[in-house]
PDB file of C-alpha atoms in Angstrom:
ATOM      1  CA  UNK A  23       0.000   0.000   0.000  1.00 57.00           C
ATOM      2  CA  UNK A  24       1.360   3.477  -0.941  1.00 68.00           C
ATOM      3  CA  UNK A  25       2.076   5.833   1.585  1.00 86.00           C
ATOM      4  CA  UNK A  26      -1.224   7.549   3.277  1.00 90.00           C
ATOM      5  CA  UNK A  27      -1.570  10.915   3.726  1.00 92.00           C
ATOM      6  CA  UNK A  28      -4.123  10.740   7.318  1.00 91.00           C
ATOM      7  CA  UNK A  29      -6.085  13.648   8.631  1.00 90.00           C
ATOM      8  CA  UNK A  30      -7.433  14.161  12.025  1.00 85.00           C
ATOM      9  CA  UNK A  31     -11.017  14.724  12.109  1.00 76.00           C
ATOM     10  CA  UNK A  32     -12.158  18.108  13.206  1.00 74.00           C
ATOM     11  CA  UNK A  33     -14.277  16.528  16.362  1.00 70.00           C
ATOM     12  CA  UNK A  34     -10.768  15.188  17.624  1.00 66.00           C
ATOM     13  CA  UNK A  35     -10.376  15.887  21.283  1.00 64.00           C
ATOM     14  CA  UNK A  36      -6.825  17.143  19.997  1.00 60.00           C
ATOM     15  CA  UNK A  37      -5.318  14.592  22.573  1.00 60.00           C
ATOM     16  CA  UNK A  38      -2.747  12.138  21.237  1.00 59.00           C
ATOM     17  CA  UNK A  39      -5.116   9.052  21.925  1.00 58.00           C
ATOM     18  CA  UNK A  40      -8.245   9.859  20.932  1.00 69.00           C
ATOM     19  CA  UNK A  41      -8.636  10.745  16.880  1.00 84.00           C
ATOM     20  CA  UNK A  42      -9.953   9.330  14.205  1.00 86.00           C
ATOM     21  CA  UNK A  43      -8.129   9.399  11.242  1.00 90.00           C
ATOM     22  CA  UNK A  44      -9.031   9.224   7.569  1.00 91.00           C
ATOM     23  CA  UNK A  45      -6.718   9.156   4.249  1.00 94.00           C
ATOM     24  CA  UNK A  46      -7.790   8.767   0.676  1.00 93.00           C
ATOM     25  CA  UNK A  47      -6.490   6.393  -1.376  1.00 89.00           C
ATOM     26  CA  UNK A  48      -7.236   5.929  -5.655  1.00 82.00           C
ATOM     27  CA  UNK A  49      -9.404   5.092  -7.400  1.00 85.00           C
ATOM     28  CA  UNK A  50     -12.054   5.601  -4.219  1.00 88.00           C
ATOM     29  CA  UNK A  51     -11.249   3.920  -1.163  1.00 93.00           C
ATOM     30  CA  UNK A  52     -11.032   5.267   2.044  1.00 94.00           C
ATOM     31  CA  UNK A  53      -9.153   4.468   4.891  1.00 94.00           C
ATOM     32  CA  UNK A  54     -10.098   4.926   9.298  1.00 93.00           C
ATOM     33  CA  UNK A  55      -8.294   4.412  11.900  1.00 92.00           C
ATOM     34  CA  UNK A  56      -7.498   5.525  15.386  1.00 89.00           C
ATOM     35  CA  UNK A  57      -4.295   7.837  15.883  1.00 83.00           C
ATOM     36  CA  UNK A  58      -3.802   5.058  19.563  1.00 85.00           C
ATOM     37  CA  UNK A  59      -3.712   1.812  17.368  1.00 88.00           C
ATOM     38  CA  UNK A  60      -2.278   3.279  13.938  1.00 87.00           C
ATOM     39  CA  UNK A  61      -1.705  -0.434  12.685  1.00 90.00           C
ATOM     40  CA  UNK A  62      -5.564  -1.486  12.869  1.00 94.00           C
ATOM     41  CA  UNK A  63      -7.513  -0.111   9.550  1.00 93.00           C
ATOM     42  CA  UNK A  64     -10.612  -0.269   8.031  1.00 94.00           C
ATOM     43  CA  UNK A  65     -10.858   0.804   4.327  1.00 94.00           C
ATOM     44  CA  UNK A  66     -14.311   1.257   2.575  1.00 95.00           C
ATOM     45  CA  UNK A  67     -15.823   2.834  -0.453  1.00 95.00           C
ATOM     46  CA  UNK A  68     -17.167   6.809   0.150  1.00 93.00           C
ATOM     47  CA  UNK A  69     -20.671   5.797  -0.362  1.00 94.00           C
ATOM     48  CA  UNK A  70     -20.531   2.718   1.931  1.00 93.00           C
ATOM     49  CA  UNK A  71     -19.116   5.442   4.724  1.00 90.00           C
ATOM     50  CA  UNK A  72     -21.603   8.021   3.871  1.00 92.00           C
ATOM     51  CA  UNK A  73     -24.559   5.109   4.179  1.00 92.00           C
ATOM     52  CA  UNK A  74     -23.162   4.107   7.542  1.00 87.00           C
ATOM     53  CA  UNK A  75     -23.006   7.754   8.781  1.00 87.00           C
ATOM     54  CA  UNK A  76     -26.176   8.551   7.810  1.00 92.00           C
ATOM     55  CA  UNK A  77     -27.754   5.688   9.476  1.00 91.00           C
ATOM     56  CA  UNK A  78     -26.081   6.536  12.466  1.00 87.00           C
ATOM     57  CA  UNK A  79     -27.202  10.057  12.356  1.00 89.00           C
ATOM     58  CA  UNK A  80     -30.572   9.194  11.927  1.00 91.00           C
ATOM     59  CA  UNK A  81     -30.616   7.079  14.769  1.00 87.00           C
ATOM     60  CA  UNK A  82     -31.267   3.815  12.607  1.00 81.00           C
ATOM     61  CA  UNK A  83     -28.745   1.935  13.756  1.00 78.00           C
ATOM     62  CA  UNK A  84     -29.974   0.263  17.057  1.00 72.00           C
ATOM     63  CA  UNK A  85     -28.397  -2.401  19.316  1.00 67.00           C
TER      64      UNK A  85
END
């Protein structure tokens, strides 16, 4: 995998331990992680992300 280019997320804390991080990678995949466990990813495709976040948002995702 090419080198990532991560950004913090603007909700950070600003801590050292508690961001989530996102990078882009081509064609369209994006890649999350947490700045405490760098090694541990989770890549998915921008509408797949943007599905989950608006479920959450909504409130549609119950346990």
């Amino acid at each position: 995998m090419p080198q990532l280019a991560w950004q913090k997320s603007s909700f950070s804390t600003g801590g050292e331990g508690e961001c989530v991080e996102v990078a882009a990678s081509p064609p369209s995949h994006l890649h999350l992680r947490e700045s405490d466990r760098p090694h541990v990813t989770a890549t998915v495709e921008p509408r797949a992300l943007a599905q989950l976040l608006h479920a959450v948002k909504s409130g549609g995702l119950r346990p």
